[in-house]
PDB file of C-alpha atoms in Angstrom:
ATOM      1  CA  ALA A   1      10.225 -81.842  56.395  1.00  0.00           C
ATOM      2  CA  SER A   2       8.937 -80.974  59.846  1.00  0.00           C
ATOM      3  CA  GLY A   3       6.139 -78.517  60.818  1.00  0.00           C
ATOM      4  CA  ASN A   4       6.730 -75.999  63.585  1.00  0.00           C
ATOM      5  CA  GLY A   5       6.546 -72.741  61.229  1.00  0.00           C
ATOM      6  CA  LYS A   6       9.433 -73.430  59.060  1.00  0.00           C
ATOM      7  CA  GLU A   7       7.517 -74.185  55.918  1.00  0.00           C
ATOM      8  CA  ALA A   8       5.252 -70.972  56.396  1.00  0.00           C
ATOM      9  CA  LEU A   9       8.747 -68.693  56.813  1.00  0.00           C
ATOM     10  CA  LEU A  10      10.113 -70.180  54.017  1.00  0.00           C
ATOM     11  CA  ASP A  11       6.785 -69.440  52.007  1.00  0.00           C
ATOM     12  CA  ASN A  12       6.951 -65.974  53.095  1.00  0.00           C
ATOM     13  CA  LEU A  13      10.276 -65.531  51.858  1.00  0.00           C
ATOM     14  CA  LYS A  14       9.456 -67.036  48.494  1.00  0.00           C
ATOM     15  CA  GLN A  15       6.804 -64.226  48.247  1.00  0.00           C
ATOM     16  CA  ILE A  16      10.052 -61.776  48.009  1.00  0.00           C
ATOM     17  CA  VAL A  17      11.775 -63.691  45.521  1.00  0.00           C
ATOM     18  CA  PRO A  18      10.636 -66.901  44.139  1.00  0.00           C
ATOM     19  CA  PHE A  19      13.258 -69.949  45.000  1.00  0.00           C
ATOM     20  CA  GLY A  20      13.333 -73.235  44.228  1.00  0.00           C
ATOM     21  CA  LYS A  21      14.147 -76.873  45.651  1.00  0.00           C
ATOM     22  CA  ALA A  22      17.826 -76.533  46.497  1.00  0.00           C
ATOM     23  CA  GLU A  23      17.528 -73.114  47.750  1.00  0.00           C
ATOM     24  CA  GLU A  24      14.611 -74.162  50.191  1.00  0.00           C
ATOM     25  CA  GLU A  25      17.108 -76.812  51.575  1.00  0.00           C
ATOM     26  CA  ALA A  26      20.028 -74.865  51.861  1.00  0.00           C
ATOM     27  CA  ILE A  27      18.172 -72.618  53.869  1.00  0.00           C
ATOM     28  CA  SER A  28      16.393 -75.035  56.005  1.00  0.00           C
ATOM     29  CA  ALA A  29      19.463 -76.657  57.220  1.00  0.00           C
ATOM     30  CA  LYS A  30      20.437 -73.315  58.055  1.00  0.00           C
ATOM     31  CA  LEU A  31      17.482 -72.393  60.364  1.00  0.00           C
ATOM     32  CA  TYR A  32      17.770 -72.763  63.838  1.00  0.00           C
ATOM     33  CA  PRO A  33      14.839 -72.558  66.373  1.00  0.00           C
ATOM     34  CA  PHE A  34      14.794 -69.754  68.996  1.00  0.00           C
ATOM     35  CA  SER A  35      12.438 -69.222  71.593  1.00  0.00           C
ATOM     36  CA  PHE A  36      12.247 -66.047  73.976  1.00  0.00           C
ATOM     37  CA  LYS A  37      10.303 -65.237  77.068  1.00  0.00           C
ATOM     38  CA  LYS A  38       8.512 -61.659  76.986  1.00  0.00           C
ATOM     39  CA  ARG A  39      11.076 -59.083  77.976  1.00  0.00           C
ATOM     40  CA  ASP A  40      14.218 -61.386  77.090  1.00  0.00           C
ATOM     41  CA  PHE A  41      16.745 -59.425  74.793  1.00  0.00           C
ATOM     42  CA  LEU A  42      17.836 -60.906  71.808  1.00  0.00           C
ATOM     43  CA  LEU A  43      20.417 -58.188  71.408  1.00  0.00           C
ATOM     44  CA  LYS A  44      21.431 -55.595  73.901  1.00  0.00           C
ATOM     45  CA  LYS A  45      23.062 -52.226  72.726  1.00  0.00           C
ATOM     46  CA  GLY A  46      26.837 -52.086  72.532  1.00  0.00           C
ATOM     47  CA  GLU A  47      26.639 -55.901  71.336  1.00  0.00           C
ATOM     48  CA  ILE A  48      27.468 -57.119  68.051  1.00  0.00           C
ATOM     49  CA  CYS A  49      24.602 -58.537  65.928  1.00  0.00           C
ATOM     50  CA  ASP A  50      25.612 -62.030  64.226  1.00  0.00           C
ATOM     51  CA  LYS A  51      22.163 -63.360  63.601  1.00  0.00           C
ATOM     52  CA  ILE A  52      19.027 -63.095  61.733  1.00  0.00           C
ATOM     53  CA  TYR A  53      15.839 -63.865  63.066  1.00  0.00           C
ATOM     54  CA  LEU A  54      12.461 -64.675  61.540  1.00  0.00           C
ATOM     55  CA  ILE A  55       9.391 -64.641  63.577  1.00  0.00           C
ATOM     56  CA  ALA A  56       7.133 -67.288  63.249  1.00  0.00           C
ATOM     57  CA  GLN A  57       4.908 -65.947  66.804  1.00  0.00           C
ATOM     58  CA  GLY A  58       5.218 -63.163  69.083  1.00  0.00           C
ATOM     59  CA  ALA A  59       6.571 -59.644  68.859  1.00  0.00           C
ATOM     60  CA  ILE A  60      10.006 -58.111  68.704  1.00  0.00           C
ATOM     61  CA  ARG A  61      10.821 -54.510  69.185  1.00  0.00           C
ATOM     62  CA  GLU A  62      13.954 -52.530  68.260  1.00  0.00           C
ATOM     63  CA  PHE A  63      14.911 -49.708  70.638  1.00  0.00           C
ATOM     64  CA  ILE A  64      17.449 -47.119  71.007  1.00  0.00           C
ATOM     65  CA  LEU A  65      18.712 -45.465  74.031  1.00  0.00           C
ATOM     66  CA  ASP A  66      18.087 -41.377  74.169  1.00  0.00           C
ATOM     67  CA  LYS A  67      20.669 -39.201  75.499  1.00  0.00           C
ATOM     68  CA  ASP A  68      18.783 -39.610  79.447  1.00  0.00           C
ATOM     69  CA  GLN A  69      19.376 -43.302  79.079  1.00  0.00           C
ATOM     70  CA  LYS A  70      15.437 -43.576  78.236  1.00  0.00           C
ATOM     71  CA  GLU A  71      14.553 -46.329  75.769  1.00  0.00           C
ATOM     72  CA  ILE A  72      12.397 -45.251  72.375  1.00  0.00           C
ATOM     73  CA  THR A  73      11.286 -48.130  70.310  1.00  0.00           C
ATOM     74  CA  VAL A  74      11.986 -47.525  66.771  1.00  0.00           C
ATOM     75  CA  TRP A  75      10.447 -50.554  64.803  1.00  0.00           C
ATOM     76  CA  PHE A  76       8.269 -53.498  65.506  1.00  0.00           C
ATOM     77  CA  GLY A  77       8.527 -56.908  64.230  1.00  0.00           C
ATOM     78  CA  PHE A  78       5.684 -59.366  63.867  1.00  0.00           C
ATOM     79  CA  GLU A  79       5.038 -62.747  62.852  1.00  0.00           C
ATOM     80  CA  GLY A  80       6.370 -63.393  59.158  1.00  0.00           C
ATOM     81  CA  ASP A  81       9.016 -60.546  60.071  1.00  0.00           C
ATOM     82  CA  ILE A  82      12.491 -60.451  59.687  1.00  0.00           C
ATOM     83  CA  VAL A  83      14.489 -58.741  62.611  1.00  0.00           C
ATOM     84  CA  ALA A  84      18.142 -57.549  63.059  1.00  0.00           C
ATOM     85  CA  SER A  85      20.115 -54.828  64.055  1.00  0.00           C
ATOM     86  CA  LEU A  86      21.291 -54.046  60.224  1.00  0.00           C
ATOM     87  CA  SER A  87      23.943 -51.869  60.384  1.00  0.00           C
ATOM     88  CA  SER A  88      25.891 -53.809  63.079  1.00  0.00           C
ATOM     89  CA  LEU A  89      24.958 -57.169  61.216  1.00  0.00           C
ATOM     90  CA  VAL A  90      26.266 -55.395  57.792  1.00  0.00           C
ATOM     91  CA  ASN A  91      29.303 -53.553  59.500  1.00  0.00           C
ATOM     92  CA  SER A  92      29.917 -56.281  62.520  1.00  0.00           C
ATOM     93  CA  LYS A  93      29.919 -53.198  64.547  1.00  0.00           C
ATOM     94  CA  GLU A  94      28.635 -52.529  68.372  1.00  0.00           C
ATOM     95  CA  SER A  95      24.934 -52.015  67.712  1.00  0.00           C
ATOM     96  CA  ASN A  96      23.090 -48.631  68.151  1.00  0.00           C
ATOM     97  CA  THR A  97      20.142 -50.418  68.833  1.00  0.00           C
ATOM     98  CA  GLY A  98      18.438 -53.093  70.788  1.00  0.00           C
ATOM     99  CA  LEU A  99      16.190 -55.872  70.433  1.00  0.00           C
ATOM    100  CA  GLN A 100      13.576 -57.196  72.956  1.00  0.00           C
ATOM    101  CA  ALA A 101      10.655 -59.612  72.953  1.00  0.00           C
ATOM    102  CA  LEU A 102       7.637 -57.795  73.704  1.00  0.00           C
ATOM    103  CA  GLU A 103       5.530 -61.277  74.303  1.00  0.00           C
ATOM    104  CA  ASP A 104       6.855 -65.020  74.341  1.00  0.00           C
ATOM    105  CA  SER A 105       8.406 -65.250  70.956  1.00  0.00           C
ATOM    106  CA  LYS A 106       9.674 -68.106  68.579  1.00  0.00           C
ATOM    107  CA  GLY A 107      10.851 -68.402  65.160  1.00  0.00           C
ATOM    108  CA  PHE A 108      14.047 -69.429  63.761  1.00  0.00           C
ATOM    109  CA  TYR A 109      17.355 -67.736  63.083  1.00  0.00           C
ATOM    110  CA  ILE A 110      20.304 -67.971  60.467  1.00  0.00           C
ATOM    111  CA  GLU A 111      24.077 -67.175  61.601  1.00  0.00           C
ATOM    112  CA  LYS A 112      25.523 -64.199  59.395  1.00  0.00           C
ATOM    113  CA  ASP A 113      28.177 -66.375  58.291  1.00  0.00           C
ATOM    114  CA  ASP A 114      25.549 -69.329  56.861  1.00  0.00           C
ATOM    115  CA  LEU A 115      23.711 -66.361  55.278  1.00  0.00           C
ATOM    116  CA  GLU A 116      26.919 -65.035  53.246  1.00  0.00           C
ATOM    117  CA  GLN A 117      27.600 -68.707  52.540  1.00  0.00           C
ATOM    118  CA  LEU A 118      24.124 -68.993  51.016  1.00  0.00           C
ATOM    119  CA  TYR A 119      24.375 -65.508  49.007  1.00  0.00           C
ATOM    120  CA  ASN A 120      27.537 -66.783  47.417  1.00  0.00           C
ATOM    121  CA  ASP A 121      25.960 -70.222  46.547  1.00  0.00           C
ATOM    122  CA  PHE A 122      22.657 -68.586  45.223  1.00  0.00           C
ATOM    123  CA  HIS A 123      22.207 -65.772  43.502  1.00  0.00           C
ATOM    124  CA  THR A 124      18.501 -65.951  43.792  1.00  0.00           C
ATOM    125  CA  LEU A 125      19.096 -65.619  47.472  1.00  0.00           C
ATOM    126  CA  GLU A 126      21.251 -62.712  47.707  1.00  0.00           C
ATOM    127  CA  ARG A 127      18.764 -60.944  45.364  1.00  0.00           C
ATOM    128  CA  MET A 128      15.863 -61.769  47.902  1.00  0.00           C
ATOM    129  CA  GLY A 129      18.459 -60.520  51.002  1.00  0.00           C
ATOM    130  CA  ARG A 130      18.577 -57.266  49.151  1.00  0.00           C
ATOM    131  CA  LYS A 131      14.908 -56.811  49.045  1.00  0.00           C
ATOM    132  CA  VAL A 132      14.294 -57.600  52.442  1.00  0.00           C
ATOM    133  CA  THR A 133      17.141 -55.150  53.228  1.00  0.00           C
ATOM    134  CA  GLU A 134      15.516 -52.396  51.272  1.00  0.00           C
ATOM    135  CA  LYS A 135      11.919 -53.263  52.777  1.00  0.00           C
ATOM    136  CA  TYR A 136      13.596 -52.965  56.325  1.00  0.00           C
ATOM    137  CA  LEU A 137      15.370 -49.702  55.539  1.00  0.00           C
ATOM    138  CA  LEU A 138      12.452 -48.106  54.261  1.00  0.00           C
ATOM    139  CA  SER A 139      10.225 -49.344  57.008  1.00  0.00           C
ATOM    140  CA  THR A 140      12.932 -47.730  59.619  1.00  0.00           C
ATOM    141  CA  GLU A 141      13.946 -44.373  57.271  1.00  0.00           C
ATOM    142  CA  THR A 142      11.335 -42.122  59.213  1.00  0.00           C
ATOM    143  CA  TYR A 143      12.465 -43.487  62.674  1.00  0.00           C
ATOM    144  CA  HIS A 144      15.983 -42.811  61.747  1.00  0.00           C
ATOM    145  CA  TYR A 145      15.273 -39.529  60.673  1.00  0.00           C
ATOM    146  CA  ASP A 146      13.870 -38.527  64.019  1.00  0.00           C
ATOM    147  CA  PHE A 147      16.818 -40.489  65.528  1.00  0.00           C
ATOM    148  CA  HIS A 148      19.100 -38.127  64.008  1.00  0.00           C
ATOM    149  CA  HIS A 149      17.509 -35.174  65.863  1.00  0.00           C
ATOM    150  CA  LEU A 150      17.501 -36.467  68.990  1.00  0.00           C
ATOM    151  CA  THR A 151      20.987 -36.999  68.759  1.00  0.00           C
ATOM    152  CA  ALA A 152      21.977 -33.835  67.286  1.00  0.00           C
TER     153      ALA A 152
END
């Protein structure tokens, strides 16, 4: 096993749903390193999100554009957080939100197709995915409530 933050991220995931060596190796094989400079876009509004990012260090924001094309940040992700444009990822539709690095950031990403495969292979990972999704939705729910008022 190599260091560079992968173990720490896997340990984080195990806090959500404990899993064994087989799952750990399967996830680890599908985690690819990323690094973004401050202000780089991980995803632009209108693109399709096909990756999930696990932040090892740095900070990422998710933002929307209001009707005057002004950026409004709806969510912040920090070390240990999992970042994606969820509705775009799930539905393979154009994203309503953008993702941008607030500072130099790095970590690992997993491709959506690989994730689906892991869900098929390991029931525990599917459960973990559901928990992560619920947590993410709860953390953004209030923002989405406000967001609907902006676009009404």
